[in-house]
PDB file of C-alpha atoms in Angstrom:
ATOM      1  CA  UNK A   1     111.210 -29.119-153.405  1.00 78.00           C
ATOM      2  CA  UNK A   2     109.700 -25.693-153.646  1.00 90.00           C
ATOM      3  CA  UNK A   3     108.243 -23.943-150.617  1.00 94.00           C
ATOM      4  CA  UNK A   4     105.472 -21.476-151.365  1.00 96.00           C
ATOM      5  CA  UNK A   5     103.615 -19.155-149.028  1.00 97.00           C
ATOM      6  CA  UNK A   6      99.860 -19.662-149.204  1.00 97.00           C
ATOM      7  CA  UNK A   7      97.149 -17.650-147.473  1.00 98.00           C
ATOM      8  CA  UNK A   8      95.767 -19.474-144.447  1.00 97.00           C
ATOM      9  CA  UNK A   9      92.200 -18.855-145.601  1.00 97.00           C
ATOM     10  CA  UNK A  10      92.959 -20.644-148.896  1.00 98.00           C
ATOM     11  CA  UNK A  11      94.028 -23.866-147.149  1.00 98.00           C
ATOM     12  CA  UNK A  12      91.489 -26.623-146.581  1.00 97.00           C
ATOM     13  CA  UNK A  13      91.851 -29.028-143.646  1.00 95.00           C
ATOM     14  CA  UNK A  14      91.361 -32.634-144.700  1.00 94.00           C
ATOM     15  CA  UNK A  15      87.780 -33.428-143.681  1.00 93.00           C
ATOM     16  CA  UNK A  16      88.567 -36.940-142.446  1.00 91.00           C
ATOM     17  CA  UNK A  17      91.761 -36.139-140.519  1.00 89.00           C
ATOM     18  CA  UNK A  18      92.107 -39.038-138.051  1.00 87.00           C
ATOM     19  CA  UNK A  19      94.350 -37.163-135.603  1.00 88.00           C
ATOM     20  CA  UNK A  20      92.983 -35.452-132.513  1.00 88.00           C
ATOM     21  CA  UNK A  21      95.354 -32.498-132.301  1.00 87.00           C
ATOM     22  CA  UNK A  22      93.450 -30.014-130.133  1.00 91.00           C
ATOM     23  CA  UNK A  23      95.730 -30.545-127.106  1.00 89.00           C
ATOM     24  CA  UNK A  24      98.844 -29.792-129.171  1.00 91.00           C
ATOM     25  CA  UNK A  25      97.735 -26.523-130.791  1.00 94.00           C
ATOM     26  CA  UNK A  26      98.922 -24.188-128.022  1.00 94.00           C
ATOM     27  CA  UNK A  27     102.311 -25.918-127.800  1.00 92.00           C
ATOM     28  CA  UNK A  28     102.786 -25.674-131.560  1.00 94.00           C
ATOM     29  CA  UNK A  29     101.717 -22.023-131.470  1.00 96.00           C
ATOM     30  CA  UNK A  30     104.291 -21.399-128.723  1.00 94.00           C
ATOM     31  CA  UNK A  31     106.933 -23.086-130.844  1.00 93.00           C
ATOM     32  CA  UNK A  32     106.057 -20.979-133.886  1.00 96.00           C
ATOM     33  CA  UNK A  33     106.195 -17.800-131.765  1.00 95.00           C
ATOM     34  CA  UNK A  34     109.586 -18.739-130.323  1.00 92.00           C
ATOM     35  CA  UNK A  35     111.325 -20.248-133.353  1.00 94.00           C
ATOM     36  CA  UNK A  36     109.332 -19.119-136.377  1.00 94.00           C
ATOM     37  CA  UNK A  37     107.406 -21.234-138.848  1.00 95.00           C
ATOM     38  CA  UNK A  38     110.203 -23.692-139.736  1.00 94.00           C
ATOM     39  CA  UNK A  39     108.259 -26.742-140.949  1.00 94.00           C
ATOM     40  CA  UNK A  40     106.029 -26.171-143.964  1.00 97.00           C
ATOM     41  CA  UNK A  41     102.627 -27.761-144.409  1.00 97.00           C
ATOM     42  CA  UNK A  42     102.284 -30.380-147.110  1.00 97.00           C
ATOM     43  CA  UNK A  43      99.228 -29.851-149.288  1.00 97.00           C
ATOM     44  CA  UNK A  44      97.768 -31.335-152.431  1.00 96.00           C
ATOM     45  CA  UNK A  45      97.172 -29.401-155.658  1.00 95.00           C
ATOM     46  CA  UNK A  46      93.713 -28.342-154.370  1.00 96.00           C
ATOM     47  CA  UNK A  47      95.244 -26.807-151.185  1.00 97.00           C
ATOM     48  CA  UNK A  48      93.896 -29.633-149.003  1.00 97.00           C
ATOM     49  CA  UNK A  49      96.232 -30.295-146.078  1.00 97.00           C
ATOM     50  CA  UNK A  50      98.074 -33.605-146.206  1.00 96.00           C
ATOM     51  CA  UNK A  51     100.445 -32.985-143.281  1.00 95.00           C
ATOM     52  CA  UNK A  52     100.428 -30.065-140.879  1.00 95.00           C
ATOM     53  CA  UNK A  53      96.889 -29.760-139.545  1.00 95.00           C
ATOM     54  CA  UNK A  54      98.122 -28.749-136.097  1.00 95.00           C
ATOM     55  CA  UNK A  55     100.513 -26.174-137.554  1.00 96.00           C
ATOM     56  CA  UNK A  56      97.633 -24.731-139.580  1.00 97.00           C
ATOM     57  CA  UNK A  57      95.415 -24.465-136.500  1.00 97.00           C
ATOM     58  CA  UNK A  58      98.288 -22.865-134.560  1.00 97.00           C
ATOM     59  CA  UNK A  59      98.847 -20.385-137.407  1.00 97.00           C
ATOM     60  CA  UNK A  60      95.160 -19.451-137.309  1.00 97.00           C
ATOM     61  CA  UNK A  61      95.335 -19.032-133.533  1.00 96.00           C
ATOM     62  CA  UNK A  62      98.330 -16.728-133.969  1.00 97.00           C
ATOM     63  CA  UNK A  63      96.546 -14.719-136.650  1.00 97.00           C
ATOM     64  CA  UNK A  64      99.078 -15.508-139.370  1.00 97.00           C
ATOM     65  CA  UNK A  65      97.949 -14.512-142.847  1.00 97.00           C
ATOM     66  CA  UNK A  66     100.016 -17.037-144.798  1.00 97.00           C
ATOM     67  CA  UNK A  67     102.160 -20.092-144.101  1.00 98.00           C
ATOM     68  CA  UNK A  68     104.899 -21.972-145.945  1.00 97.00           C
ATOM     69  CA  UNK A  69     103.663 -24.999-147.875  1.00 97.00           C
ATOM     70  CA  UNK A  70     105.003 -27.751-150.089  1.00 96.00           C
ATOM     71  CA  UNK A  71     102.626 -28.857-152.830  1.00 96.00           C
ATOM     72  CA  UNK A  72     102.794 -32.642-153.199  1.00 95.00           C
ATOM     73  CA  UNK A  73     101.417 -32.720-156.725  1.00 93.00           C
ATOM     74  CA  UNK A  74     103.542 -35.748-157.568  1.00 94.00           C
ATOM     75  CA  UNK A  75     101.538 -38.166-155.391  1.00 94.00           C
ATOM     76  CA  UNK A  76      98.502 -40.226-156.313  1.00 94.00           C
ATOM     77  CA  UNK A  77      95.357 -40.021-154.176  1.00 94.00           C
ATOM     78  CA  UNK A  78      96.272 -43.344-152.573  1.00 95.00           C
ATOM     79  CA  UNK A  79      99.808 -42.137-151.806  1.00 95.00           C
ATOM     80  CA  UNK A  80      98.416 -38.952-150.278  1.00 94.00           C
ATOM     81  CA  UNK A  81      96.183 -40.949-147.928  1.00 93.00           C
ATOM     82  CA  UNK A  82      99.062 -43.257-147.011  1.00 94.00           C
ATOM     83  CA  UNK A  83     101.483 -40.349-146.496  1.00 93.00           C
ATOM     84  CA  UNK A  84      98.982 -38.523-144.285  1.00 92.00           C
ATOM     85  CA  UNK A  85      98.763 -41.580-142.010  1.00 91.00           C
ATOM     86  CA  UNK A  86     102.450 -42.516-142.155  1.00 92.00           C
ATOM     87  CA  UNK A  87     103.599 -38.991-141.296  1.00 90.00           C
ATOM     88  CA  UNK A  88     101.668 -39.101-138.035  1.00 83.00           C
ATOM     89  CA  UNK A  89     102.320 -42.745-137.161  1.00 87.00           C
ATOM     90  CA  UNK A  90     106.116 -42.663-137.339  1.00 85.00           C
ATOM     91  CA  UNK A  91     106.241 -39.991-134.626  1.00 79.00           C
ATOM     92  CA  UNK A  92     104.416 -42.345-132.273  1.00 80.00           C
ATOM     93  CA  UNK A  93     107.016 -45.062-132.786  1.00 84.00           C
ATOM     94  CA  UNK A  94     110.051 -42.966-131.863  1.00 82.00           C
ATOM     95  CA  UNK A  95     111.324 -43.099-128.282  1.00 82.00           C
ATOM     96  CA  UNK A  96     113.681 -40.914-126.254  1.00 76.00           C
ATOM     97  CA  UNK A  97     117.341 -41.636-125.593  1.00 80.00           C
ATOM     98  CA  UNK A  98     117.085 -40.481-121.985  1.00 72.00           C
ATOM     99  CA  UNK A  99     120.800 -39.848-121.576  1.00 73.00           C
ATOM    100  CA  UNK A 100     120.905 -37.591-124.627  1.00 77.00           C
ATOM    101  CA  UNK A 101     117.638 -35.916-123.600  1.00 73.00           C
ATOM    102  CA  UNK A 102     118.984 -34.985-120.176  1.00 70.00           C
ATOM    103  CA  UNK A 103     122.210 -33.700-121.765  1.00 72.00           C
ATOM    104  CA  UNK A 104     120.223 -31.507-124.143  1.00 75.00           C
ATOM    105  CA  UNK A 105     117.807 -30.200-121.536  1.00 72.00           C
ATOM    106  CA  UNK A 106     120.472 -29.272-119.017  1.00 71.00           C
ATOM    107  CA  UNK A 107     122.012 -26.845-121.526  1.00 71.00           C
ATOM    108  CA  UNK A 108     118.774 -24.946-122.102  1.00 69.00           C
ATOM    109  CA  UNK A 109     118.818 -21.996-119.733  1.00 66.00           C
ATOM    110  CA  UNK A 110     116.468 -19.373-121.036  1.00 68.00           C
ATOM    111  CA  UNK A 111     113.545 -21.276-122.500  1.00 70.00           C
ATOM    112  CA  UNK A 112     110.779 -22.858-120.494  1.00 73.00           C
ATOM    113  CA  UNK A 113     110.357 -26.192-122.243  1.00 68.00           C
ATOM    114  CA  UNK A 114     106.930 -26.514-120.642  1.00 71.00           C
ATOM    115  CA  UNK A 115     105.773 -24.014-123.284  1.00 70.00           C
ATOM    116  CA  UNK A 116     106.380 -26.722-125.882  1.00 72.00           C
ATOM    117  CA  UNK A 117     104.579 -29.556-124.117  1.00 67.00           C
ATOM    118  CA  UNK A 118     107.625 -31.042-122.436  1.00 63.00           C
ATOM    119  CA  UNK A 119     106.212 -30.884-118.955  1.00 54.00           C
ATOM    120  CA  UNK A 120     103.188 -31.327-116.892  1.00 34.00           C
ATOM    121  CA  UNK A 121     103.159 -30.376-113.224  1.00 26.00           C
ATOM    122  CA  UNK A 122     102.293 -33.979-112.357  1.00 28.00           C
ATOM    123  CA  UNK A 123     105.255 -35.385-114.251  1.00 38.00           C
ATOM    124  CA  UNK A 124     108.820 -36.032-113.227  1.00 33.00           C
ATOM    125  CA  UNK A 125     110.922 -32.937-112.545  1.00 33.00           C
ATOM    126  CA  UNK A 126     114.623 -32.840-111.885  1.00 43.00           C
ATOM    127  CA  UNK A 127     116.586 -30.067-110.342  1.00 39.00           C
ATOM    128  CA  UNK A 128     120.201 -29.355-109.510  1.00 33.00           C
ATOM    129  CA  UNK A 129     120.620 -28.940-105.752  1.00 29.00           C
ATOM    130  CA  UNK A 130     122.608 -26.045-104.405  1.00 33.00           C
ATOM    131  CA  UNK A 131     126.038 -26.667-102.937  1.00 33.00           C
ATOM    132  CA  UNK A 132     124.846 -27.216 -99.358  1.00 31.00           C
ATOM    133  CA  UNK A 133     122.280 -29.827-100.336  1.00 44.00           C
ATOM    134  CA  UNK A 134     124.838 -31.573-102.519  1.00 44.00           C
ATOM    135  CA  UNK A 135     127.212 -31.881 -99.574  1.00 43.00           C
ATOM    136  CA  UNK A 136     124.540 -33.749 -97.666  1.00 49.00           C
ATOM    137  CA  UNK A 137     124.496 -36.423-100.343  1.00 52.00           C
ATOM    138  CA  UNK A 138     124.296 -39.810 -98.641  1.00 49.00           C
ATOM    139  CA  UNK A 139     127.376 -41.095-100.472  1.00 50.00           C
ATOM    140  CA  UNK A 140     129.446 -38.116 -99.271  1.00 53.00           C
ATOM    141  CA  UNK A 141     130.410 -37.374-102.834  1.00 51.00           C
ATOM    142  CA  UNK A 142     132.302 -34.111-103.348  1.00 49.00           C
ATOM    143  CA  UNK A 143     129.902 -31.216-103.725  1.00 46.00           C
ATOM    144  CA  UNK A 144     129.301 -30.092-107.263  1.00 50.00           C
ATOM    145  CA  UNK A 145     128.906 -26.429-107.967  1.00 52.00           C
ATOM    146  CA  UNK A 146     125.340 -25.302-108.559  1.00 52.00           C
ATOM    147  CA  UNK A 147     125.163 -24.108-112.126  1.00 54.00           C
ATOM    148  CA  UNK A 148     121.772 -22.477-111.619  1.00 56.00           C
ATOM    149  CA  UNK A 149     120.107 -24.670-114.205  1.00 53.00           C
ATOM    150  CA  UNK A 150     116.775 -26.349-113.736  1.00 56.00           C
ATOM    151  CA  UNK A 151     116.053 -29.386-115.853  1.00 56.00           C
ATOM    152  CA  UNK A 152     112.447 -30.467-116.266  1.00 59.00           C
ATOM    153  CA  UNK A 153     111.632 -33.746-117.945  1.00 61.00           C
ATOM    154  CA  UNK A 154     108.453 -35.564-118.885  1.00 62.00           C
ATOM    155  CA  UNK A 155     108.750 -39.318-118.968  1.00 62.00           C
ATOM    156  CA  UNK A 156     106.225 -41.980-119.804  1.00 60.00           C
ATOM    157  CA  UNK A 157     105.609 -44.809-117.333  1.00 63.00           C
ATOM    158  CA  UNK A 158     107.483 -47.305-119.478  1.00 64.00           C
ATOM    159  CA  UNK A 159     110.765 -45.359-119.276  1.00 64.00           C
ATOM    160  CA  UNK A 160     110.354 -43.835-115.792  1.00 67.00           C
ATOM    161  CA  UNK A 161     112.680 -46.177-113.899  1.00 69.00           C
ATOM    162  CA  UNK A 162     115.343 -45.955-116.604  1.00 70.00           C
ATOM    163  CA  UNK A 163     115.273 -42.160-116.302  1.00 70.00           C
ATOM    164  CA  UNK A 164     115.436 -42.232-112.492  1.00 69.00           C
ATOM    165  CA  UNK A 165     118.419 -44.631-112.609  1.00 69.00           C
ATOM    166  CA  UNK A 166     120.224 -42.414-115.101  1.00 69.00           C
ATOM    167  CA  UNK A 167     119.560 -39.245-113.149  1.00 67.00           C
ATOM    168  CA  UNK A 168     120.607 -40.862-109.862  1.00 65.00           C
ATOM    169  CA  UNK A 169     123.896 -41.881-111.437  1.00 65.00           C
ATOM    170  CA  UNK A 170     124.595 -38.572-113.160  1.00 64.00           C
ATOM    171  CA  UNK A 171     122.822 -35.720-111.401  1.00 60.00           C
ATOM    172  CA  UNK A 172     121.571 -34.552-108.040  1.00 51.00           C
ATOM    173  CA  UNK A 173     117.924 -35.508-108.274  1.00 47.00           C
ATOM    174  CA  UNK A 174     114.757 -35.414-106.258  1.00 49.00           C
ATOM    175  CA  UNK A 175     111.251 -36.447-107.126  1.00 48.00           C
ATOM    176  CA  UNK A 176     108.331 -34.067-106.763  1.00 47.00           C
TER     177      UNK A 176
END
């Protein structure tokens, strides 16, 4: 697989893109600013975007002149249409392992994950209490040292209770 840099103004968004990605553009732009452009667009031999419409819009918003691309010139027109749909659909099917998610988030100290769409002020937030609040725990558990970390988590309604149960068992938690 060869990655080539192509000028943004030479790339053509697919005219019938079925995804509504406007809400994600700023989060993707924030990700590109923070981490760099790490996931290339997939385009056909005419520079029409197959996968990566949101990344292209974010690149334009950031004023990037060119972006990394993979040319999928080995696919038929039917395969291109199917790949375009499949690439977006499989992301909708995936779910979070809440235990692993909390473990990952609690180790992130210097990045506001809200910048990447992880939070919404109306969503669940978790926080580590300071030592005094921990000592007031109703179970009189030994106080845990405050590590100064704030963990913020977004959770869909379907997994909300599972997350609350996990956090109650493993962290000092309060609901906002």
